[in-house]
Coordinates of C-alpha atoms and ligand atoms in Angstrom, one line a residue:
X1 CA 5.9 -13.5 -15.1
X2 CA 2.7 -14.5 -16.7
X3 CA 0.4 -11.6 -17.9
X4 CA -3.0 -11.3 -18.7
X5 CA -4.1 -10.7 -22.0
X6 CA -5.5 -6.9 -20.5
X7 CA -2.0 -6.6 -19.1
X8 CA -0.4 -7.9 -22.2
X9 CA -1.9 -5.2 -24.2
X10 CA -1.3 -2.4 -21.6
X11 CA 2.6 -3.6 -22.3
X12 CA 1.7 -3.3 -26.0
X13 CA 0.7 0.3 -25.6
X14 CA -2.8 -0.4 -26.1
X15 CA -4.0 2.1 -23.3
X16 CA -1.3 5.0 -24.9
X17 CA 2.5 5.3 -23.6
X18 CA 2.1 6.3 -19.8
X19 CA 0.3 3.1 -18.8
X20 CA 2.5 1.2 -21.5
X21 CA 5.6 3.0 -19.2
X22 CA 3.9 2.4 -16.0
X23 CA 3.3 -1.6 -17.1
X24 CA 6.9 -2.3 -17.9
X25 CA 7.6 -0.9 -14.8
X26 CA 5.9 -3.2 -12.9
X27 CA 7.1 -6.2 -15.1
X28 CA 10.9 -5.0 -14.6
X29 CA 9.6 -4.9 -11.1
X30 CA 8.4 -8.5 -11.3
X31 CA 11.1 -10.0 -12.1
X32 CA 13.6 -8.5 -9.9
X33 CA 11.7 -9.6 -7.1
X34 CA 10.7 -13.6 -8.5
X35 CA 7.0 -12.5 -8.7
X36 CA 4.6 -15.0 -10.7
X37 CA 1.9 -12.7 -11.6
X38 CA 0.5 -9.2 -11.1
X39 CA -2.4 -9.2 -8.2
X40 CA -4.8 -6.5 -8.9
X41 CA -4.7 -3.3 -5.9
X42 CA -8.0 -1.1 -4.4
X43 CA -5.7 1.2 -3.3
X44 CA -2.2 3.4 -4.2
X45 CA -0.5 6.1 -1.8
X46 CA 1.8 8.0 -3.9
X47 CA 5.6 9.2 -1.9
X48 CA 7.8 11.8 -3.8
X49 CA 5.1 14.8 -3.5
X50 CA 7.4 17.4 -2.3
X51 CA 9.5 19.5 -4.8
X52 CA 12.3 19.4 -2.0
X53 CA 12.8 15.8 -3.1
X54 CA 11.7 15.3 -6.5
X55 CA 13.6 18.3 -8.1
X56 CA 13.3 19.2 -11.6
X57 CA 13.8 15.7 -12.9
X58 CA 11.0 14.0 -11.6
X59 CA 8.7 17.2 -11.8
X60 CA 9.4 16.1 -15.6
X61 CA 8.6 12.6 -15.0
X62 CA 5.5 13.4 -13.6
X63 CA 4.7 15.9 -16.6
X64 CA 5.2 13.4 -18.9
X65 CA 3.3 10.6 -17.7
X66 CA 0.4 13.1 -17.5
X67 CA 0.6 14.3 -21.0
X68 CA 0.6 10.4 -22.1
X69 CA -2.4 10.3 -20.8
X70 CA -1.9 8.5 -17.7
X71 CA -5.3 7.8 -15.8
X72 CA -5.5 6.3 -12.2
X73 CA -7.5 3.3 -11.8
X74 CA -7.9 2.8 -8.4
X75 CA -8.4 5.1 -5.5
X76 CA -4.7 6.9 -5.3
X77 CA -3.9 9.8 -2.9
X78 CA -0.3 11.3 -2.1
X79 CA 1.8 11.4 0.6
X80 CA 2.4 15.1 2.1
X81 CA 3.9 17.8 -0.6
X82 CA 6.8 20.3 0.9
X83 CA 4.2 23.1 1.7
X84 CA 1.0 23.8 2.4
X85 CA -0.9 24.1 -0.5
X86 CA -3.3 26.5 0.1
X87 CA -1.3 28.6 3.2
X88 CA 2.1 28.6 1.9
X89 CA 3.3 32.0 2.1
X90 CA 2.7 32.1 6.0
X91 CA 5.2 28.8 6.4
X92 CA 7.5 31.0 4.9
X93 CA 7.7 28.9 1.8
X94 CA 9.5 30.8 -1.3
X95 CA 7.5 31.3 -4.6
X96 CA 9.5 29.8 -6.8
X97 CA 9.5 26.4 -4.5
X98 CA 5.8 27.2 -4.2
X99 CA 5.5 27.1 -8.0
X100 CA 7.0 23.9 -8.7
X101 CA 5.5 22.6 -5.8
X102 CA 2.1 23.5 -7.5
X103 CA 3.0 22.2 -10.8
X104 CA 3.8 18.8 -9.3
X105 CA 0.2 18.5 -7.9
X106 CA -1.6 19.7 -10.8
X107 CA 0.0 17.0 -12.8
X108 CA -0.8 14.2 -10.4
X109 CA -4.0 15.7 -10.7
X110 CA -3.8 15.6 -14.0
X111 CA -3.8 11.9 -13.6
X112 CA -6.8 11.6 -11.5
X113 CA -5.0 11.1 -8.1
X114 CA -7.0 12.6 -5.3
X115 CA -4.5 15.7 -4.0
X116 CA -4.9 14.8 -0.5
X117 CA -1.0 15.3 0.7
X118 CA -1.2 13.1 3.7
X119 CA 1.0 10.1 5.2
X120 CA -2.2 8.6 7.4
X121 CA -4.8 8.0 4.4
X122 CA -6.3 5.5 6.6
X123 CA -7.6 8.8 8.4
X124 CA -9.0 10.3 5.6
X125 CA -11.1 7.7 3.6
X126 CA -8.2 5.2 2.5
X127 CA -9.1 2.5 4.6
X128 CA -8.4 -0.7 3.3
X129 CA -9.6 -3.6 5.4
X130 CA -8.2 -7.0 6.6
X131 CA -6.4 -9.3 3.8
X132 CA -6.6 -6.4 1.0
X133 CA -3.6 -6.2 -1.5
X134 CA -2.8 -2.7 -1.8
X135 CA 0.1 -0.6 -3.2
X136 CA 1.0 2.0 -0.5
X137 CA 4.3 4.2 -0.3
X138 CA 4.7 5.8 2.8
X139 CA 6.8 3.7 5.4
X140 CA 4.6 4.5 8.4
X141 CA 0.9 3.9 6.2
X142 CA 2.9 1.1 5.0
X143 CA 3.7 -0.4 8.0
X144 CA 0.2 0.4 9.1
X145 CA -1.8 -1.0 6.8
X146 CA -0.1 -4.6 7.1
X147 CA 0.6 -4.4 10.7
X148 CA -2.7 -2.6 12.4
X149 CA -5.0 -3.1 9.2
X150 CA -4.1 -6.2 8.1
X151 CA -4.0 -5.3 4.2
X152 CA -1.2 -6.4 2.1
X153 CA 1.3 -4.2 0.8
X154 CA 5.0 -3.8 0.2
X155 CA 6.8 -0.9 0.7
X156 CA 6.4 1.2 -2.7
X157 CA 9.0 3.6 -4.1
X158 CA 7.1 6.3 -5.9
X159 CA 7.5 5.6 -9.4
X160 CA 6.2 1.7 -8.6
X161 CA 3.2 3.4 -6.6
X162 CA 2.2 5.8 -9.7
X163 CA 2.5 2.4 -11.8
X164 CA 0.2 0.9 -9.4
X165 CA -2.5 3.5 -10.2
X166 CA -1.9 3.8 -13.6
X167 CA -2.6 -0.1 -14.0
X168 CA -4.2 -1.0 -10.9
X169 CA -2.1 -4.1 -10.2
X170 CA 1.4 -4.8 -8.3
X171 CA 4.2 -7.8 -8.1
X172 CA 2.8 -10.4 -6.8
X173 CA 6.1 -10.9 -4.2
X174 CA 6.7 -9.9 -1.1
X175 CA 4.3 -9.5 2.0
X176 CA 1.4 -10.2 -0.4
X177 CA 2.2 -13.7 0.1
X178 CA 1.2 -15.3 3.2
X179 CA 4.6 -16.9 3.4
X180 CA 6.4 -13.8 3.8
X181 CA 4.1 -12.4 6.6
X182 CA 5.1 -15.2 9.1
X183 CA 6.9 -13.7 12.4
X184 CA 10.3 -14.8 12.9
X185 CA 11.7 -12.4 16.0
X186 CA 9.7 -12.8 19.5
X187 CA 9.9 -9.5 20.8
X188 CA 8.2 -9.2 25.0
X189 CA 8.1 -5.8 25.9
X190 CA 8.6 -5.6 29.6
X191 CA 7.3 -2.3 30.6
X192 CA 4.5 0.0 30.3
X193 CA 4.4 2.2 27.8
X194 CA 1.8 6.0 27.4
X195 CA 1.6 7.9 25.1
X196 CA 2.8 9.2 21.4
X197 CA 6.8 9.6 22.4
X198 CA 6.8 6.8 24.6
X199 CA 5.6 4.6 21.5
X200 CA 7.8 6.2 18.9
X201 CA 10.9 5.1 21.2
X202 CA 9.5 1.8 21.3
X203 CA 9.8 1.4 17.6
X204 CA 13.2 2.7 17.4
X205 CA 14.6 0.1 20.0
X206 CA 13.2 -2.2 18.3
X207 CA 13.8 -1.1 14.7
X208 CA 17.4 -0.9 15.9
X209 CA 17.5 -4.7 17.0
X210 CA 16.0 -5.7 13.4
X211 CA 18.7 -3.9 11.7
X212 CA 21.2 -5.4 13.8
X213 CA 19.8 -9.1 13.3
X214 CA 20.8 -7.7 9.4
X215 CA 18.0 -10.4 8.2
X216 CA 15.1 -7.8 9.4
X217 CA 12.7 -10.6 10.8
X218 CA 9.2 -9.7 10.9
X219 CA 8.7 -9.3 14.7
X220 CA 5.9 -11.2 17.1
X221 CA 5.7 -8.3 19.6
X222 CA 4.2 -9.2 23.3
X223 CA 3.4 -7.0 26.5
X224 CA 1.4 -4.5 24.7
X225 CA -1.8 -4.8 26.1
X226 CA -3.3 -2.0 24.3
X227 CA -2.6 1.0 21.9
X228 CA -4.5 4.0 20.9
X229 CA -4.8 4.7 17.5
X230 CA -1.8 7.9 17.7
X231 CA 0.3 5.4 19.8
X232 CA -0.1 2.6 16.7
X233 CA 0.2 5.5 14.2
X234 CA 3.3 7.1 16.0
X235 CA 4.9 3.9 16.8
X236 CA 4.6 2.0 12.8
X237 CA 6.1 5.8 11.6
X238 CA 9.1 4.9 14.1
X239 CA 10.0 1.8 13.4
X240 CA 9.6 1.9 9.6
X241 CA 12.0 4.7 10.1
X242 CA 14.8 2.9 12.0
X243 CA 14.2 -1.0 11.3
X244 CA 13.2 -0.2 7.8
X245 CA 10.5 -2.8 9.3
X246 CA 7.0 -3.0 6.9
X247 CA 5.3 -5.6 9.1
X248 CA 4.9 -6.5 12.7
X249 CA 2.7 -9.0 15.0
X250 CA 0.9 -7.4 17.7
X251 CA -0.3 -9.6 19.9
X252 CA -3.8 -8.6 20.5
X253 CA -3.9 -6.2 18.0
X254 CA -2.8 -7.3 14.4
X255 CA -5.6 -9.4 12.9
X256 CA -3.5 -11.8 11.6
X257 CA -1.3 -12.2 14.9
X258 CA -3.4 -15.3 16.6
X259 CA -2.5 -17.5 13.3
X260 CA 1.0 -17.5 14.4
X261 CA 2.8 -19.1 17.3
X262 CA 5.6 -16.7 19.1
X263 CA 8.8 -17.5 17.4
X264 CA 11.7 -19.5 19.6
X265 CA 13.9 -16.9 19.0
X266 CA 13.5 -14.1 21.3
X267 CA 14.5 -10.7 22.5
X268 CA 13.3 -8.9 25.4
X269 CA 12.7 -4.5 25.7
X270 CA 13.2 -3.1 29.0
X271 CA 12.1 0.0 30.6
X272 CA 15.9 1.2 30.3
X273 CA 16.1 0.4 26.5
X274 CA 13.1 2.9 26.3
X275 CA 14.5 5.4 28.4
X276 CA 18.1 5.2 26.7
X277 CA 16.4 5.9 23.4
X278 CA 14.4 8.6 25.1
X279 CA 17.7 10.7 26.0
X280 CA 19.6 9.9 22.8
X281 CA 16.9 11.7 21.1
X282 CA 16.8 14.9 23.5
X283 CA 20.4 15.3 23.0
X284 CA 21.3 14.9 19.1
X285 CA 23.6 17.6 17.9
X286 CA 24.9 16.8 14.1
X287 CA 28.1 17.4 13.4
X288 CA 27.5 19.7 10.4
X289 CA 24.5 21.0 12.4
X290 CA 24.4 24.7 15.1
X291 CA 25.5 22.5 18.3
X292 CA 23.5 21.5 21.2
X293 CA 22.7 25.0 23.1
X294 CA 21.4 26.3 20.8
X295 CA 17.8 26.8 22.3
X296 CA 14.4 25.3 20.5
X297 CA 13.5 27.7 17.5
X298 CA 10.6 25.1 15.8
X299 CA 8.2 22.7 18.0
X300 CA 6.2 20.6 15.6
X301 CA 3.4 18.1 16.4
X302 CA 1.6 16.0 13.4
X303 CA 4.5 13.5 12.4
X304 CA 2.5 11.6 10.9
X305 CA 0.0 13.5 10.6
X306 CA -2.8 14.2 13.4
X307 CA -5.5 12.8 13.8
X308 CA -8.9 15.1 14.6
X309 CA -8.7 13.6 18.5
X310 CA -4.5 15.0 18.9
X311 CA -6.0 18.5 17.1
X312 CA -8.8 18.8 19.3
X313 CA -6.1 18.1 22.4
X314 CA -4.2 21.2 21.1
X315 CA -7.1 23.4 21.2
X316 CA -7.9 22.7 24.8
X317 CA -4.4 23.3 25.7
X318 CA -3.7 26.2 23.7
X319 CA -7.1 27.7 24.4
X320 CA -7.0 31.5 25.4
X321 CA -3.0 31.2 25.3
X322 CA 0.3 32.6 23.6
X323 CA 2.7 30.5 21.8
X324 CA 6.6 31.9 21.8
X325 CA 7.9 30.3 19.5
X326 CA 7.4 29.1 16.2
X327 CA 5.0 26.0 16.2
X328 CA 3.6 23.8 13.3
X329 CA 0.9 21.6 14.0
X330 CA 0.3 19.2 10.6
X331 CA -2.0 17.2 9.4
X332 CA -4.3 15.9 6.4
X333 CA -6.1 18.7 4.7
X334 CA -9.7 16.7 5.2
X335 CA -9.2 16.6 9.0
X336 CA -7.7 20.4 9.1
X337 CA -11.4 21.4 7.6
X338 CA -13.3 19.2 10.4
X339 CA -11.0 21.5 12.6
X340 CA -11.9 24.0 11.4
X341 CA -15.5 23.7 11.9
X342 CA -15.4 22.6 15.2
X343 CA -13.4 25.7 16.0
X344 CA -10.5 24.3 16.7
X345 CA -8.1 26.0 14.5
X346 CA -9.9 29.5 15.1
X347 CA -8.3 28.8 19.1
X348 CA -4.9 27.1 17.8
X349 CA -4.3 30.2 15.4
X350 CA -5.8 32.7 18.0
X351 CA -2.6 31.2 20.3
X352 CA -0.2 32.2 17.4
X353 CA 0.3 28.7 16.3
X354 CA 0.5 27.1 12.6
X355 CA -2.0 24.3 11.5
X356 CA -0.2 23.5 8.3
X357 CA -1.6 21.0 6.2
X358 CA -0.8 18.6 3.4
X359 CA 3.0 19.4 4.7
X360 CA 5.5 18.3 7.6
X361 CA 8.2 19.7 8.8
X362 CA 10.6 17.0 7.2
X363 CA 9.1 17.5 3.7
X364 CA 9.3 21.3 3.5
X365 CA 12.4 23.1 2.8
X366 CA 13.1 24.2 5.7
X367 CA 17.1 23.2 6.0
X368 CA 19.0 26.1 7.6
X369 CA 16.2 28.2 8.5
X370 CA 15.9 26.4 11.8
X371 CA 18.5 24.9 14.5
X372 CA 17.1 22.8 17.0
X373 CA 13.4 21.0 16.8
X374 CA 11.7 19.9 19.7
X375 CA 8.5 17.1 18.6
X376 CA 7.3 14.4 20.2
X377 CA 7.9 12.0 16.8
X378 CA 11.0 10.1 17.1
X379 CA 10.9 10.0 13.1
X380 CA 10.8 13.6 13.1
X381 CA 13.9 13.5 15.0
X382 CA 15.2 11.6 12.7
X383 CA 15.3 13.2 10.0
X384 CA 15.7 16.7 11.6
X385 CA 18.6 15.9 12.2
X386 CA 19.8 13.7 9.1
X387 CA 18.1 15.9 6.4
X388 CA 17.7 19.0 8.1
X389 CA 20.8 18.5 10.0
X390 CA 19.2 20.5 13.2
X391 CA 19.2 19.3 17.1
X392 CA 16.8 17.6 18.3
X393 CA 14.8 17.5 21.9
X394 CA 12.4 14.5 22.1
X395 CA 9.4 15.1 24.5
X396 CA 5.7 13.6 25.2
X397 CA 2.9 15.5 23.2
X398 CA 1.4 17.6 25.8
X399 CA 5.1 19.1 27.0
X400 CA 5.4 20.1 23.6
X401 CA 2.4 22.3 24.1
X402 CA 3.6 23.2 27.5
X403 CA 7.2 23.9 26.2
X404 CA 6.1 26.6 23.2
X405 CA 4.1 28.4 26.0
X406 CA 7.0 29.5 28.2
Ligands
F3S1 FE1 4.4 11.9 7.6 FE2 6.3 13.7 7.2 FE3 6.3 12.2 9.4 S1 5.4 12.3 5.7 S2 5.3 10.3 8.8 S3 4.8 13.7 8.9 S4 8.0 12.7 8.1

């Protein structure tokens, strides 16, 4: 890989040891992956917040490369941390989690990343724009940004992401080149689709066909006449998720769509592959996990996280109510504080309900203190019931809210 003569001396430890680190990082990187060059990035969105998954061992990486003297230089925020950081205690979040929790944050902050926990920084003022090369983390921003933006980014594991921002350049490889970006898979989607849920088992039918093709084509996907913003959001979350996909082709909708033809090879999605998916979700029971009767004790909207429209929805629906059961609504802290001046989490707490943000329920520890999750995120699902190991039920947005009332 050819550097520059800045990048050169950033190897060299020119700009002190954590950007020396963070440099042969991305140069190992490099040359795993066949790149030519580093590409400078505008922006980096940090994964591997949450003390649930970091552990002691990266809270130590993190420390150190803060105490080199590591310095973003782009814009870099971080995906969603395992608690709220400002409300833990009434998640239920133990101290001592709470305190490394807190440690890991102050030493990304340390570094100058902006502590906005969130998986949708496009909602928040990360917003890159059409052909920008980026170095983003989070499958479903990930999958966003290249598919519904039309920025450039591979998926980043966290340490490649903190490099990123400590250098402010990536690998050149990848779906930063235009070569790499080119559909392969035809997908026509043969029914209509509403809604959050209906979306989110969209991208698992399909993320399951990619993973069967084993090449994981970068799908050309038809019938979709439009998409709200949550239904793109929920739907990139879902099939990053199950397909592992970090691109698609929206016809209509991608910016970069109308450059390609539809590829020869084709698959079609029926209303039945939708519905299919829809049960299999509303009836997972883990092996390890309580069993299947056990009867919803967590509902959870906000995976990703909401967007101001989807809180505002919740107000008017919990309005002058009761919730019965536990129920965690997350989100970006920036939006949560828009909520709250519009009054919107006055009436959601009012109900009995949790706005939790910079947090999700798949990120906080919350294995064993729960059995069966009702959302209306099929990626929640997954992972409730991979990581957390609890049942799922799988339902549209507005029967969650209907569901925690009963
Ligand atoms: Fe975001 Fe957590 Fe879902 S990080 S995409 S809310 S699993």
């Amino acid at each position: 890989m050819i550097l520059t003569r800045t990048e050169e001396s950033i190897l060299q430890g020119e700009s002190g040891p954590s950007a020396r680190k963070a440099m042969e990082i991305l140069v190992a990187l490099g040359n795993i992956y066949g790149a030519d060059s580093l590409i400078p990035v505008s922006s980096v969105q940090i994964s591997g917040v949450s003390y649930d998954n970091l552990g002691n061992a990266g809270l130590e990486f993190l420390a150190e490369m803060a105490a080199g003297g590591g310095k973003t230089r782009v814009l870099t925020t971080l995906n969603p941390a395992g608690m709220d950081i400002e409300a833990w205690e009434s998640l239920g979040i133990p101290p001592d989690f709470a305190e490394n929790q807190q440690k890991v944050i102050s030493a990304f902050a340390r570094m100058g990343v902006i502590t906005t926990c969130t998986c949708t920084p496009y909602l928040v003022g990360s917003l890159p724009h059409f052909g920008e090369h980026i170095a983003w983390a989070e499958s479903s921003a990930v999958c966003f940004a290249n598919s519904v933006l039309g920025a450039r980014t591979n998926r980043e594991g966290g340490p490649s992401a903190l490099a990123a921002a400590l250098t402010g350049c990536t690998p050149n490889y990848g779906y930063h080149l235009t070569e790499n970006r080119c559909p392969k898979l035809t997908v026509t989607v043969e029914t209509g689709l509403a809604g959050t849920h209906e979306f989110g088992a969209l991208g698992m039918v399909i993320g399951k066909a990619l993973e069967k093709s084993g090449l994981k084509p970068v799908p050309y996907i038809r019938g979709i006449p439009s998409a709200t913003l949550e239904e793109l959001k929920s739907f990139c979350a879902s099939l990053g998720t199950y397909g592992g996909a970090a691109l698609f082709h929206l016809e209509g909708i991608t910016p970069e769509a109308s450059l390609y033809n539809p590829p020869t090879e084709a698959i079609t999605i029926t209303r039945q592959d939708v519905e299919t998916v829809v049960q299999s979700l509303s009836s997972q029971s883990p092996p390890a996990g309580p069993g299947s009767s056990e009867s919803p004790d967590l509902y959870t909207l906000g995976c990703p996280h909401l967007s101001l429209k989807e809180i505002a929805r919740i107000a008017e629906l919990l309005q002058g109510k009761t919730v019965k059961k536990e129920f965690w609504i997350t989100t970006a802290r920036p939006t949560k504080e828009v909520a709250d001046r519009m009054g919107y989490t006055a009436i959601i707490e009012a109900a009995g309900a949790k706005i939790a943000a910079d947090t999700c329920c798949v990120v906080a520890p919350i294995g064993g203190r729960f059995k069966t999750l009702v959302t209306d995120s099929a990626k929640a699902c997954y992972y409730a019931y991979a990581k957390h190991n609890f049942n799922t039920r799988f339902l549209p947005f507005d029967k969650v809210i209907q569901e925690v009332l009963l």
